[in-house]
CSV table of C-alpha atoms in Angstrom, one decimal:
chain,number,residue,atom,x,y,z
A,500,UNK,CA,5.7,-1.3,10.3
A,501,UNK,CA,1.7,-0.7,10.6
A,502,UNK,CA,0.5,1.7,7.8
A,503,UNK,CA,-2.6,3.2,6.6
A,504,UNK,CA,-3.5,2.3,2.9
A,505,UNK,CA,-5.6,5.0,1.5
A,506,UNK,CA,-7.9,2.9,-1.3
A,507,UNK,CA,-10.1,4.7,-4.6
A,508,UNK,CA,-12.6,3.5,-6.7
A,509,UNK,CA,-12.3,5.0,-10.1
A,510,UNK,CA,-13.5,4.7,-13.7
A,511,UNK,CA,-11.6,2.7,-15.5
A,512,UNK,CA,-10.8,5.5,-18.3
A,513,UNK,CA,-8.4,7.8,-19.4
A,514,UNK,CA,-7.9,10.9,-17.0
A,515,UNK,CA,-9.5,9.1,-13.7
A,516,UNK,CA,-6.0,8.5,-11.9
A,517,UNK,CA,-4.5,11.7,-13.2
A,518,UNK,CA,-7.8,13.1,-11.5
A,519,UNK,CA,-7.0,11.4,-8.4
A,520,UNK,CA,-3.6,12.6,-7.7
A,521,UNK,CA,-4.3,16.0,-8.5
A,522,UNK,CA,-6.4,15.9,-5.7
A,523,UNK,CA,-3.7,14.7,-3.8
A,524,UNK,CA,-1.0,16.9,-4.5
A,525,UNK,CA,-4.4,20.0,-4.2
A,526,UNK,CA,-4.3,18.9,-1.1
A,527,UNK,CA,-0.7,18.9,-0.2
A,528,UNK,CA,-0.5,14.9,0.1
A,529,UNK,CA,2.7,13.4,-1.1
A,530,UNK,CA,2.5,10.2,-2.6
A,531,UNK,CA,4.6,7.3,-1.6
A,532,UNK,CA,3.6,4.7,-3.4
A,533,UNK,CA,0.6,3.1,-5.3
A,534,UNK,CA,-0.8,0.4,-6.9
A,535,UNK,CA,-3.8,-0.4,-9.3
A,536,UNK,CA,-6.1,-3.2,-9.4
A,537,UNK,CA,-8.0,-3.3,-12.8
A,538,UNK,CA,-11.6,-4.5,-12.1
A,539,UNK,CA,-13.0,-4.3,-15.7
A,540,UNK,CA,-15.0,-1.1,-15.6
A,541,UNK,CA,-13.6,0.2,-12.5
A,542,UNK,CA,-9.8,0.0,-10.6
A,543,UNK,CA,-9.4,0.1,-7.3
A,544,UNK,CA,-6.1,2.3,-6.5
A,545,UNK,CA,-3.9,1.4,-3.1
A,546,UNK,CA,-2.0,4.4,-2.2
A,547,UNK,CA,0.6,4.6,0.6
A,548,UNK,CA,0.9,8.3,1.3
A,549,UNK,CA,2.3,10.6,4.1
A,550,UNK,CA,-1.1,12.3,5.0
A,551,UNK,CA,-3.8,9.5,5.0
A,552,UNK,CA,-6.4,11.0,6.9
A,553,UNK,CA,-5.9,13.8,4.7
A,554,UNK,CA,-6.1,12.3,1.8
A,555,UNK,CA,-9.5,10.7,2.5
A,556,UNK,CA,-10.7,14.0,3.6
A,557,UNK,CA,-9.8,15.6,-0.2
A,558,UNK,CA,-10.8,12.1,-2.2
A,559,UNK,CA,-14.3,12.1,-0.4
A,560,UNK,CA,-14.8,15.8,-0.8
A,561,UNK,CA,-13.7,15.3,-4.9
A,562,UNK,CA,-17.0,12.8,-4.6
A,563,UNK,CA,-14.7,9.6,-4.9
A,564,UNK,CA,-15.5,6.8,-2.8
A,565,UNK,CA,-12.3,5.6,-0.8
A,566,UNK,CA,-11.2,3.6,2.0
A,567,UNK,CA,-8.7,2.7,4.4
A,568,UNK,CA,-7.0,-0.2,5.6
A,569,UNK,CA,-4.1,-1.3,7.7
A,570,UNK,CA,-1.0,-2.7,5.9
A,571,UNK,CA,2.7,-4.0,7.2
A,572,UNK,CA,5.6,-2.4,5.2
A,573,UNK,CA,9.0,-3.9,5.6
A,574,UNK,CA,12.0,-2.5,4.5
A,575,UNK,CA,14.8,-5.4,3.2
A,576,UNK,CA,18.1,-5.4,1.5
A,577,UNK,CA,18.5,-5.4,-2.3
A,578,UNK,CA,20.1,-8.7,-2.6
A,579,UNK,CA,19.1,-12.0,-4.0
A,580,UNK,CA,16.6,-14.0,-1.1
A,581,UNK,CA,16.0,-11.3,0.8
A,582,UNK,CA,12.2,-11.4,0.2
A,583,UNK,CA,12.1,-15.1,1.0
A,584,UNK,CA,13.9,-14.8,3.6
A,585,UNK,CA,13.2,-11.4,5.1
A,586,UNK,CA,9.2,-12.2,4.4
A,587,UNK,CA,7.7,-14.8,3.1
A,588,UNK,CA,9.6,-17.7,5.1
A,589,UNK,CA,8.6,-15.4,8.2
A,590,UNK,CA,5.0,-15.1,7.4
A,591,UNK,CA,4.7,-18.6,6.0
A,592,UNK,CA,6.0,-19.8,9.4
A,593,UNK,CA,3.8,-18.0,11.7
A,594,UNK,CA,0.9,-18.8,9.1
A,595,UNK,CA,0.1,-15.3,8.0
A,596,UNK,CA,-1.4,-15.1,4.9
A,597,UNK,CA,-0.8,-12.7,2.3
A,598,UNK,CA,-4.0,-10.9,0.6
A,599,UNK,CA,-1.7,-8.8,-1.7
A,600,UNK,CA,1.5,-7.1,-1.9
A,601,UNK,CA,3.3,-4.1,-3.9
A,602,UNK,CA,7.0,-2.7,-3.8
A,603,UNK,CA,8.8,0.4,-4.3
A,604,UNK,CA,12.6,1.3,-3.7
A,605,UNK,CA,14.3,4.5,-3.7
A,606,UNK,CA,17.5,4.4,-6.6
A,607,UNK,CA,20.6,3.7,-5.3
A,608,UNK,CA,19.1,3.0,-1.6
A,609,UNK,CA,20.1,-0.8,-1.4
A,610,UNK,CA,16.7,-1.2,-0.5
A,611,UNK,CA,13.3,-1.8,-1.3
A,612,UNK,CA,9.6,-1.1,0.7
A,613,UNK,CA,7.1,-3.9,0.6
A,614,UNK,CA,3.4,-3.8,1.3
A,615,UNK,CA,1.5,-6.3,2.7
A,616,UNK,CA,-2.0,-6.9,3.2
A,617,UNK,CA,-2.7,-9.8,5.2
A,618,UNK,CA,-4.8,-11.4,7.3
A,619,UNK,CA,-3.5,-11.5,10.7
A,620,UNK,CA,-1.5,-8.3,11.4
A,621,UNK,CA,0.0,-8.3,14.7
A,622,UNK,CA,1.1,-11.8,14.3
A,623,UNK,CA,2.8,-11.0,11.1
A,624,UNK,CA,4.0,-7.8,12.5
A,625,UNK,CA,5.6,-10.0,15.2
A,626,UNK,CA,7.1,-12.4,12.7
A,627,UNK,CA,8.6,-9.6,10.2
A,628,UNK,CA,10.3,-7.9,13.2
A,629,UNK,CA,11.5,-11.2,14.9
A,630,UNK,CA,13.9,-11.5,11.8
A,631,UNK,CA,14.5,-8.1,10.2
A,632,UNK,CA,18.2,-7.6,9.0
């Protein structure tokens, strides 16, 4: 359930995130998942992807300033509640807040992958597991 979160700093401008995932698919990294968080002049780009360490290895040789962080993903079903129920009555119980949060699904799986960023992750890992479906 524990991820690493590969983060970028970048320009906000045209180009910059085509830029950054050249890099990563230079460097053989497959992307995942991502987000963007606009910031005015710059955006701050969370990327779940399958080679972290390698990924911060090609973004800080490109001259990028990254980070990494750890974040929960939990897989629940595609069906009406499930988020409230799979996630945030878990984490609201065990009083685990939630910094941010992202999705992605696959088509057709039944499924979709969230994100989470919060503050206490064990304890949340705890409660997410304690009522998976």
């Amino acid at each position: 359930m524990k991820v690493t979160q590969v983060s970028a700093f970048l320009e906000n401008r045209p180009g910059r995130l085509l830029y950054l995932l050249n890099i990563l698919a230079e460097a053989h990294v497959n992307l995942v998942a991502h987000n963007i968080v606009d910031a005015s002049d710059f955006g701050i780009i969370h990327l779940i992807v399958d080679r972290p360490e390698r990924a911060l290895e090609a973004i800080r040789d490109a001259g990028i300033t990254c980070s990494s962080t750890t974040v929960l993903v939990v897989t629940v079903p595609d069906k009406p509640g499930a988020f409230v129920r799979c996630v945030l009555q878990p984490l609201a119980d065990a009083e685990v807040n939630i910094e941010y949060s992202y999705t992605y699904s696959t088509p057709g799986s039944g499924a979709a992958s969230i994100v989470l960023k919060v503050d206490d992750l064990d304890t949340g890992e705890r409660a997410l597991e304690a009522h998976a479906e």
